Short mmCIF file of C-alpha atoms in Angstrom, two decimals:
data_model
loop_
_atom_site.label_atom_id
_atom_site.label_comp_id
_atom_site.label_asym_id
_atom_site.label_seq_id
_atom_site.Cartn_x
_atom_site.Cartn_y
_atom_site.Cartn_z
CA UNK A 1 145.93 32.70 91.75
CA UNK A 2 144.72 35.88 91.62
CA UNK A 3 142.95 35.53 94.97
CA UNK A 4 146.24 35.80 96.64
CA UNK A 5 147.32 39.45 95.29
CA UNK A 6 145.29 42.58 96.48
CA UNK A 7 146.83 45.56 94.79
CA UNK A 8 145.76 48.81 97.14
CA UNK A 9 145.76 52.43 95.01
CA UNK A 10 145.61 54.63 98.12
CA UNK A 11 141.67 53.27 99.46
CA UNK A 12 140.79 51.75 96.15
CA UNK A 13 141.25 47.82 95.46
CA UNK A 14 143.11 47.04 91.84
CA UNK A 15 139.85 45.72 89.43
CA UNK A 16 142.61 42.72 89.17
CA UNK A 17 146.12 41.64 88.80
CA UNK A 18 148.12 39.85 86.51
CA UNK A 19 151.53 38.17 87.43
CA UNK A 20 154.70 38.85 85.64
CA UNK A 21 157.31 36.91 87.85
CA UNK A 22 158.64 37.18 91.35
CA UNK A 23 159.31 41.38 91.81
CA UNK A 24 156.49 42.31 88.60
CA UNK A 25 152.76 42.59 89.28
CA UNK A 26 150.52 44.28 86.53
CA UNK A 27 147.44 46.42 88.26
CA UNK A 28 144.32 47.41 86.22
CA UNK A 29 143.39 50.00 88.09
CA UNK A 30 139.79 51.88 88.75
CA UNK A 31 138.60 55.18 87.64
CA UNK A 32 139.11 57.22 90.29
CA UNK A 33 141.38 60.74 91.39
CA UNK A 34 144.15 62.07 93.32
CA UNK A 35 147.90 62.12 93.34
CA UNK A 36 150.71 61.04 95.47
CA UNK A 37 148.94 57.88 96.59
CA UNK A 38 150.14 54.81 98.38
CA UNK A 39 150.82 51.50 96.80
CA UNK A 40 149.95 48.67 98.58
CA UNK A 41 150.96 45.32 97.56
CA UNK A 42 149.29 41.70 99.71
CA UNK A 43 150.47 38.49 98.85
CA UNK A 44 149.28 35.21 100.63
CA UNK A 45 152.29 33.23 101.51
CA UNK A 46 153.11 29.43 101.42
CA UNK A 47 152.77 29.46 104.88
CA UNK A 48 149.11 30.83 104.18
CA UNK A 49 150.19 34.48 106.13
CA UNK A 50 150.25 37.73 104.36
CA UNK A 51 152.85 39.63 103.14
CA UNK A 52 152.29 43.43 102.74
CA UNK A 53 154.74 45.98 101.00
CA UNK A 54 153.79 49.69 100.47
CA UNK A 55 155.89 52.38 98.21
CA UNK A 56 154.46 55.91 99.12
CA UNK A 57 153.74 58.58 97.30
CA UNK A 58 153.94 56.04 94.40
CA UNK A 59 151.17 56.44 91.73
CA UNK A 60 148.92 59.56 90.41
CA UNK A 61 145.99 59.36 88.82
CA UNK A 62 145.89 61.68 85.28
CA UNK A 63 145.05 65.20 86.42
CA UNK A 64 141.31 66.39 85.09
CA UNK A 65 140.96 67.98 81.65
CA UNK A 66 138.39 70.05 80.31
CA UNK A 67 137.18 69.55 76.78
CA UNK A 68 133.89 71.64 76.45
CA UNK A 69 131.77 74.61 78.03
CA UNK A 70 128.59 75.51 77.75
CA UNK A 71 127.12 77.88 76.78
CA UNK A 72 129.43 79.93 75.13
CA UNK A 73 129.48 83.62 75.49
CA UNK A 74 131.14 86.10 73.19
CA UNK A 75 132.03 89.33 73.47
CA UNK A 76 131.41 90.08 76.98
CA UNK A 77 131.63 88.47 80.30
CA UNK A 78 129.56 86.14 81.73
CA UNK A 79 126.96 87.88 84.91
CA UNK A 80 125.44 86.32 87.13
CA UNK A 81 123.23 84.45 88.52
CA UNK A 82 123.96 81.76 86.03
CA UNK A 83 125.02 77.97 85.29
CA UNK A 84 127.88 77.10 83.30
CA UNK A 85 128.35 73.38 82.42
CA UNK A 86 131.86 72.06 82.23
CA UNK A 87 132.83 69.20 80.83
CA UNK A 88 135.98 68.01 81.75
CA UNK A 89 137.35 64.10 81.45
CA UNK A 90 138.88 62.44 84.90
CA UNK A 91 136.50 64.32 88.07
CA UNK A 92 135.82 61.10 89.55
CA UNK A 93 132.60 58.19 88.92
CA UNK A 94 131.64 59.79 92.82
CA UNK A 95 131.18 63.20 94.13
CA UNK A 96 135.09 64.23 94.70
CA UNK A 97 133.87 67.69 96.18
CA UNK A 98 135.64 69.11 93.40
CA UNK A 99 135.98 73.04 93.18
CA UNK A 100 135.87 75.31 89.91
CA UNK A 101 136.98 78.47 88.83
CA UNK A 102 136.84 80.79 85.70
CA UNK A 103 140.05 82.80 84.74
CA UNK A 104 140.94 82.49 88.54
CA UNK A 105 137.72 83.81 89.97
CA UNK A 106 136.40 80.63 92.17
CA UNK A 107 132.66 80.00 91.01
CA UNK A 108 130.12 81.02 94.30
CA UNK A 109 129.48 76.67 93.84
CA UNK A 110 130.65 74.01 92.22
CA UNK A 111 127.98 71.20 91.59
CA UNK A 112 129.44 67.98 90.61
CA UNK A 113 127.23 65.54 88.14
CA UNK A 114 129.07 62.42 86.95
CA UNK A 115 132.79 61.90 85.46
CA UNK A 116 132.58 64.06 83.41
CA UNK A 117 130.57 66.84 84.14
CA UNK A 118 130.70 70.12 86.61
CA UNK A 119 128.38 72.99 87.35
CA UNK A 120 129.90 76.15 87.96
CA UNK A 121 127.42 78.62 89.79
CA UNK A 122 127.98 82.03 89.15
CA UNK A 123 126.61 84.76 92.08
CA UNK A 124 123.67 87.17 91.47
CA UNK A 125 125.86 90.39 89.64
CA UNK A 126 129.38 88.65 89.65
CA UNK A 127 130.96 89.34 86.22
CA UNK A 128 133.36 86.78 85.15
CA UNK A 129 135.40 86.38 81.87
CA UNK A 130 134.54 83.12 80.36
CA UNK A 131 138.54 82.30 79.78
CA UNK A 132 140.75 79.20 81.33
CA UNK A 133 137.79 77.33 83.19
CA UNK A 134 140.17 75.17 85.69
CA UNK A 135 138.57 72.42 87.49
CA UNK A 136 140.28 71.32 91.07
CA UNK A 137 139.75 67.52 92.24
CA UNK A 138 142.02 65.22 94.49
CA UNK A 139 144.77 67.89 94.78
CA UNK A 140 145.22 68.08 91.06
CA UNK A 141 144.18 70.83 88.49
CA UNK A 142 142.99 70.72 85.96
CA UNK A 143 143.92 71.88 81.92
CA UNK A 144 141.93 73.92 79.45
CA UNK A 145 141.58 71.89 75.92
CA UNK A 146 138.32 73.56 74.37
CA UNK A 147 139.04 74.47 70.78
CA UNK A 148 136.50 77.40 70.47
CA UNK A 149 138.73 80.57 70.14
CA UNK A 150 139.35 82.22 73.37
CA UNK A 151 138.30 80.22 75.85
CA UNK A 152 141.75 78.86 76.55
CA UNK A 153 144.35 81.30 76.34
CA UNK A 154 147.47 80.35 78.78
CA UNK A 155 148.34 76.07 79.85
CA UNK A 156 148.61 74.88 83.57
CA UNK A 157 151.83 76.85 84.33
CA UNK A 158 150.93 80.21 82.31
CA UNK A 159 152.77 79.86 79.02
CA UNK A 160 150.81 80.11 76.03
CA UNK A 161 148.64 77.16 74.50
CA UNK A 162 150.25 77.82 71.30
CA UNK A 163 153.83 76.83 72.44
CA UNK A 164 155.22 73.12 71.41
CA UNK A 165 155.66 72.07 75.25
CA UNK A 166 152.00 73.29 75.83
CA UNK A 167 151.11 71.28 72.67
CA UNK A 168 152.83 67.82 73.88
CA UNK A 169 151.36 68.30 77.31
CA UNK A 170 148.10 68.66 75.79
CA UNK A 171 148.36 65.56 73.58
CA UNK A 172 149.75 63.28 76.92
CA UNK A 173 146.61 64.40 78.15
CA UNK A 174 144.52 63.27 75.76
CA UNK A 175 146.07 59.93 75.25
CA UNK A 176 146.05 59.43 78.52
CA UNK A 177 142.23 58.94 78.50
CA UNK A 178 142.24 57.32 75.70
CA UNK A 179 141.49 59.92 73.29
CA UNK A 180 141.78 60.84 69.74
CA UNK A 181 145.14 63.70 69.59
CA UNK A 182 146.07 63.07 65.88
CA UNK A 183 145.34 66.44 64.98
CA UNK A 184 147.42 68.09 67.30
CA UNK A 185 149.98 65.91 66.74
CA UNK A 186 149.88 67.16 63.10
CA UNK A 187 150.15 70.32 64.79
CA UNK A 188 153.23 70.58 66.50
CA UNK A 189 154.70 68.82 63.55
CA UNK A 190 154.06 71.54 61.27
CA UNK A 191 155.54 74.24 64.16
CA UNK A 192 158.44 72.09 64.90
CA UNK A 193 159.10 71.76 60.88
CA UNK A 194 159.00 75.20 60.70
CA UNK A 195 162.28 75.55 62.65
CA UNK A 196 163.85 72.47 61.82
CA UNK A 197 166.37 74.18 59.21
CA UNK A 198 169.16 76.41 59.89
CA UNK A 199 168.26 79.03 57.33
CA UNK A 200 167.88 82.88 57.29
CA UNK A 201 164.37 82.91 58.22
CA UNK A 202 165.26 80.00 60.60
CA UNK A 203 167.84 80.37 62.07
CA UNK A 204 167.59 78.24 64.93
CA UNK A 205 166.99 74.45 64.94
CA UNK A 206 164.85 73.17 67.67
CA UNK A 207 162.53 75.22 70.15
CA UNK A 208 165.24 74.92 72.46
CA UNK A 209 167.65 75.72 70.62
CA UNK A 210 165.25 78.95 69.57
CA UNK A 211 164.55 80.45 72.65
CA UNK A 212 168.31 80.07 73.32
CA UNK A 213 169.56 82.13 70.25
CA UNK A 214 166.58 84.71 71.05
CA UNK A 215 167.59 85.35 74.25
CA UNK A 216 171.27 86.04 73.10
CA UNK A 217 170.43 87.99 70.30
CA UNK A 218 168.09 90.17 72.72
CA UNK A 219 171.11 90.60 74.70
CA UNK A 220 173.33 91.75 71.94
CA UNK A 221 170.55 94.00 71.10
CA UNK A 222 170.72 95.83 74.23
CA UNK A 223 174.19 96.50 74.56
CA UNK A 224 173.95 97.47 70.91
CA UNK A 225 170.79 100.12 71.90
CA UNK A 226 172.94 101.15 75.43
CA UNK A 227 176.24 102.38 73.56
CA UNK A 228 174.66 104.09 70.99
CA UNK A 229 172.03 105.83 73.37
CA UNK A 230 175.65 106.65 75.59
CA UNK A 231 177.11 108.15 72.33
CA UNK A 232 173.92 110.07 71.51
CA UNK A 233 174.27 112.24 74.77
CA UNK A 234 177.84 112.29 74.67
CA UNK A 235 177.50 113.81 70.85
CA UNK A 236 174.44 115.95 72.01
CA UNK A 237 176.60 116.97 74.87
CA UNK A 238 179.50 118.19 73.03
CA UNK A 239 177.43 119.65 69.94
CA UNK A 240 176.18 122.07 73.05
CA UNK A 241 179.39 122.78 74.30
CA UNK A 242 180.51 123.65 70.47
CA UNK A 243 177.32 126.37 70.06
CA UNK A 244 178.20 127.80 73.36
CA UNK A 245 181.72 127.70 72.61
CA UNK A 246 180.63 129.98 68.94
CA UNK A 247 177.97 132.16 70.90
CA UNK A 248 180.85 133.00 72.99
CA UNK A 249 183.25 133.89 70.41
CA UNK A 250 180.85 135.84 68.29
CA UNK A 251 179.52 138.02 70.93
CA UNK A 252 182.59 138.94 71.67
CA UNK A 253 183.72 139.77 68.16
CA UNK A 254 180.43 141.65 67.92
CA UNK A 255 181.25 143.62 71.30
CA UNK A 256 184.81 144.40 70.03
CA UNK A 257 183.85 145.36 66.21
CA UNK A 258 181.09 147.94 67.85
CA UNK A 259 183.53 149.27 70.76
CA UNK A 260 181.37 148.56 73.62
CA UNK A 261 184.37 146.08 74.95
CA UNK A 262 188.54 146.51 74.05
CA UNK A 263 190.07 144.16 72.49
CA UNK A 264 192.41 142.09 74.39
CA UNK A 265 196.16 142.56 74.41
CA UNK A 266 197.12 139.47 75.25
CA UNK A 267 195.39 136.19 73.74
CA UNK A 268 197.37 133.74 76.26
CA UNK A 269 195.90 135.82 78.78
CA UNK A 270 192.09 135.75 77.63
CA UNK A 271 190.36 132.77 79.33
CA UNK A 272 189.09 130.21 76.19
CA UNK A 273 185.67 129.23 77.50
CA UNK A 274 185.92 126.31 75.86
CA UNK A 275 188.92 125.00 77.17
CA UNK A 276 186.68 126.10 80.84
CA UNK A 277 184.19 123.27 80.24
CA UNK A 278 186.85 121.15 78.89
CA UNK A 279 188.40 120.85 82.31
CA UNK A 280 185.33 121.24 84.06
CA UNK A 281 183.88 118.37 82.40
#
């Protein structure tokens, strides 16, 4: 019966359990946060003793994500003193003592409401920039999912929203508490499409595959840019050496033609200037 099976989530009891055979259990678990929690599993023996197993480190609760702000501000930053509400799915049916932040300035307090609500408190004169409101509760952060332009403008590890892997992580997220992500889905179906054939515009199959072929074209591009900047001052360098080279020569012809200097007797024995910065070089 289910009388015999206690199913521990770190401190929280399983709502109830379900057997599945001798090494299965299923767990509905509680609302609740935090990551890297302990399983505990008690079964009542024949011999009416308990029997407890733990796994730790074994389950995670889905990190916090924010859906909504309020109120919005455009065109300039938020100053304080003011309130701005947060709503973000996941912060716990209790006060979790959670702490906020806006585009990585902490907020001077962080009020907590209900599940899915936080107060961020903004000092008398602080000026913050109402981007990437993060949310911090049981060790886990939070991710920024408001669609108003410009509120969220880089994903939980600093890539941009507008990447695929940002896109699926966003739509786990979602699902995960049981909402609606159809529409992102739709999507990162029309950006994967878009470089699902090998063509000229295309040229690259998958994301993967994308960032791959960018990276060695970029290469290629920069040897390409280094050897032609190399023969640009080795041309620029010799062009030099070619005007000196007829400066010389017609000076001297000058010079000779007016008889300010004799002409030489010997050409073997005049010193070619140009053949001077030949070896010098």
């Amino acid at each position: 019966s289910e009388e015999e099976r206690v199913v521990r989530l770190g401190d929280t009891q399983a709502l109830r359990t379900e057997w599945v055979s001798t090494d299965a259990l299923i767990a509905t678990v509680p609302p609740g946060v935090g990551m890297d929690l302990p399983v505990t599993v008690k079964v009542l023996g024949v011999d009416n003793k308990w029997r407890v197993g733990t796994s730790p480190y074994a389950f995670r609760y889905s990190a916090p994500y924010i859906y909504d702000i309020k109120p919005v501000v455009v065109g300039r930053p938020l100053v304080g003193p003011m309130e701005v509400t947060i709503s973000a799915w996941g912060v716990g049916l209790w006060d979790t003592n959670p702490t906020a932040q806006m585009n990585g300035v902490s907020c001077a307090k962080t009020t907590w409401v209900d599940n899915r609500t936080i107060v961020c408190s903004i000092a008398s004169n602080q000026r913050v920039a109402q981007e990437n409101p993060e949310v911090r509760v049981g060790g886990q952060r939070s991710s920024c999912h408001v669609l108003r332009p410009g509120i969220c403008t880089v994903s939980l590890h600093h890539r941009s929203v507008n990447s695929p892997k940002a896109l699926k992580v966003q739509i786990r997220a979602i699902e995960a508490h049981g909402g609606d992500a159809s529409w992102l889905k739709e999507r990162l179906a029309a950006m994967t499409v878009s470089y699902a054939t090998n063509t000229d515009d295309h040229p690259c199959k998958s994301w993967t595959d994308c960032r791959v072929k960018s990276f060695d074209q970029a290469l290629v591009s920069g040897l390409i840019m280094l050897f032609t900047g190399i023969c640009f001052f080795v041309t620029i360098f010799f062009l030099c050496k070619a005007v000196q080279y007829l400066y010389t020569v017609t000076e001297d012809w000058i010079l000779i033609s007016s008889g300010r200097k004799e002409e030489p007797e010997d050409d073997e024995d005049e010193l070619d200037p140009f053949e001077l910065n030949i070896r010098f070089f």
